[in-house]
């Protein structure tokens, strides 16, 4: 049996190494996220705040504007860690309760149930975000579309959670 009080045996830090043997990138994280968005057919621009702004169009032709805010790694950091937050906001509408406490409780419940996704309220808007720490060699080709899908699913879950149970299609209860 192993000693539960023993410290884990981590491999020593190798500044030349990257996760999974991936090549280390010298491209700033925002440019890397932009390249992935472009690569999956999403037109994105840098807005006045320095965020990436892009639109996702659903099957009905409805466009949703999302954003990615990137905090680049500082040059003096031993391990270059960048932070990226993907987010969007939606005006609250029926069938959402007009009671602010009910709304906050619902956001809290869903945030606790979902992985990566955070739901919050800002005045009369729902804000949904997904955040990641980006290391050299992080697989942005997986993280970017995954984050977008998680955000859109989180919004869908929020609105579905207010629907009366008889409005829920059979098999989804």
Coordinates of C-alpha atoms in Angstrom, one line a residue:
X1 CA 0.0 0.0 0.0
X2 CA 1.3 3.5 -0.8
X3 CA 1.8 6.1 1.8
X4 CA -1.1 8.6 1.5
X5 CA 1.1 11.3 3.2
X6 CA 3.9 11.0 0.6
X7 CA 4.3 13.8 -1.9
X8 CA 3.6 12.9 -5.5
X9 CA 6.6 12.1 -7.7
X10 CA 6.3 14.7 -10.5
X11 CA 8.7 14.7 -13.3
X12 CA 11.1 17.7 -13.2
X13 CA 10.2 20.8 -15.2
X14 CA 11.8 20.9 -18.6
X15 CA 11.6 24.4 -20.1
X16 CA 12.3 23.0 -23.6
X17 CA 9.6 20.3 -23.3
X18 CA 5.9 20.7 -24.1
X19 CA 2.9 18.6 -23.3
X20 CA 2.5 15.5 -25.5
X21 CA 5.7 16.4 -27.4
X22 CA 4.0 19.1 -29.4
X23 CA 6.1 21.9 -30.9
X24 CA 6.4 25.0 -28.8
X25 CA 4.6 28.0 -30.4
X26 CA 6.0 31.5 -30.5
X27 CA 2.6 32.8 -31.7
X28 CA 0.7 34.8 -29.1
X29 CA -2.3 32.9 -27.8
X30 CA -4.9 35.3 -29.3
X31 CA -3.4 34.8 -32.7
X32 CA -3.5 31.1 -32.2
X33 CA -7.2 31.2 -31.2
X34 CA -7.9 33.4 -34.2
X35 CA -6.2 30.9 -36.5
X36 CA -8.3 28.0 -35.1
X37 CA -11.5 30.0 -35.5
X38 CA -10.6 30.8 -39.1
X39 CA -9.6 27.2 -39.7
X40 CA -13.0 26.0 -38.7
X41 CA -14.7 28.5 -41.0
X42 CA -15.6 31.2 -38.5
X43 CA -14.8 34.8 -39.4
X44 CA -13.4 36.6 -36.4
X45 CA -12.1 40.1 -35.9
X46 CA -10.3 41.9 -33.0
X47 CA -12.8 44.4 -31.5
X48 CA -12.0 47.7 -29.8
X49 CA -11.4 46.0 -26.4
X50 CA -8.8 43.6 -27.9
X51 CA -11.2 40.6 -27.8
X52 CA -11.9 38.3 -30.6
X53 CA -15.5 38.8 -31.9
X54 CA -17.1 36.1 -34.0
X55 CA -20.6 34.9 -35.0
X56 CA -22.0 31.4 -34.9
X57 CA -24.9 30.8 -37.2
X58 CA -27.4 28.0 -36.3
X59 CA -29.3 25.8 -38.6
X60 CA -32.2 28.3 -38.8
X61 CA -29.8 31.1 -39.9
X62 CA -29.8 32.9 -36.6
X63 CA -26.5 34.5 -35.7
X64 CA -25.1 34.6 -32.2
X65 CA -22.1 36.8 -31.4
X66 CA -19.5 35.3 -29.1
X67 CA -16.2 36.6 -27.8
X68 CA -12.8 35.3 -26.8
X69 CA -10.7 37.4 -24.4
X70 CA -7.1 36.3 -24.1
X71 CA -4.6 37.3 -21.3
X72 CA -1.2 36.6 -22.9
X73 CA 1.6 35.0 -21.0
X74 CA 4.1 37.4 -19.4
X75 CA 7.6 37.2 -20.9
X76 CA 9.2 36.8 -17.4
X77 CA 7.2 33.7 -16.6
X78 CA 9.1 30.5 -16.3
X79 CA 6.2 28.6 -17.9
X80 CA 4.3 30.8 -20.3
X81 CA 0.6 30.5 -19.2
X82 CA -2.0 32.4 -21.2
X83 CA -5.6 32.6 -20.1
X84 CA -8.5 32.5 -22.5
X85 CA -12.2 33.2 -21.8
X86 CA -14.8 32.4 -24.4
X87 CA -18.1 34.1 -23.6
X88 CA -21.4 35.4 -24.9
X89 CA -24.5 37.2 -23.5
X90 CA -28.2 36.8 -24.1
X91 CA -31.1 39.1 -23.2
X92 CA -33.4 37.2 -20.8
X93 CA -36.8 36.5 -22.2
X94 CA -39.8 34.2 -21.6
X95 CA -40.1 31.6 -20.2
X96 CA -37.4 32.9 -17.7
X97 CA -38.8 33.9 -14.3
X98 CA -38.9 37.6 -13.6
X99 CA -37.6 36.9 -10.1
X100 CA -33.9 37.7 -9.8
X101 CA -33.3 35.2 -7.0
X102 CA -34.8 32.4 -9.1
X103 CA -32.6 33.4 -12.0
X104 CA -29.5 33.4 -9.8
X105 CA -30.4 30.1 -8.2
X106 CA -30.8 28.6 -11.7
X107 CA -27.5 29.9 -12.9
X108 CA -25.8 28.5 -9.8
X109 CA -27.4 25.1 -10.2
X110 CA -26.3 24.8 -13.8
X111 CA -22.8 26.1 -13.1
X112 CA -22.4 23.3 -10.5
X113 CA -23.8 20.6 -12.9
X114 CA -21.8 21.5 -16.0
X115 CA -18.1 21.0 -16.7
X116 CA -16.1 24.1 -17.6
X117 CA -19.2 26.3 -18.1
X118 CA -20.1 29.3 -15.9
X119 CA -23.5 31.0 -16.1
X120 CA -24.1 34.3 -14.4
X121 CA -26.4 37.3 -14.6
X122 CA -25.6 40.9 -15.5
X123 CA -28.7 43.1 -15.2
X124 CA -31.2 41.6 -17.6
X125 CA -28.6 39.4 -19.5
X126 CA -27.4 35.9 -19.1
X127 CA -23.6 35.6 -19.5
X128 CA -22.1 32.2 -20.2
X129 CA -18.4 31.6 -20.3
X130 CA -15.8 28.9 -20.5
X131 CA -12.2 29.5 -19.4
X132 CA -8.9 27.7 -20.0
X133 CA -5.3 28.0 -19.0
X134 CA -3.3 27.7 -22.3
X135 CA 0.2 26.1 -22.1
X136 CA 2.7 25.8 -24.9
X137 CA 1.4 22.8 -26.9
X138 CA -2.2 23.1 -25.7
X139 CA -4.5 21.6 -28.3
X140 CA -6.5 24.6 -29.3
X141 CA -8.0 22.7 -32.3
X142 CA -9.9 20.8 -29.7
X143 CA -10.4 23.5 -27.0
X144 CA -11.9 26.2 -29.2
X145 CA -14.8 24.2 -30.8
X146 CA -15.4 22.4 -27.5
X147 CA -15.7 25.8 -25.7
X148 CA -18.1 27.2 -28.3
X149 CA -20.3 24.1 -28.1
X150 CA -20.3 24.1 -24.3
X151 CA -21.4 27.8 -24.2
X152 CA -24.2 27.2 -26.6
X153 CA -25.3 24.0 -24.8
X154 CA -25.2 25.9 -21.5
X155 CA -27.5 28.6 -22.9
X156 CA -29.9 25.9 -24.2
X157 CA -29.9 24.1 -20.8
X158 CA -30.7 27.4 -19.1
X159 CA -33.7 28.2 -21.3
X160 CA -34.9 24.5 -21.3
X161 CA -34.8 24.5 -17.5
X162 CA -37.6 27.1 -17.4
X163 CA -39.9 25.3 -19.8
X164 CA -42.9 23.6 -18.3
X165 CA -42.5 19.9 -18.1
X166 CA -45.4 19.2 -20.6
X167 CA -43.5 21.3 -23.2
X168 CA -40.5 19.0 -23.0
X169 CA -40.4 16.5 -25.9
X170 CA -40.9 12.8 -25.0
X171 CA -37.7 11.1 -24.1
X172 CA -35.9 14.3 -22.8
X173 CA -37.5 14.3 -19.4

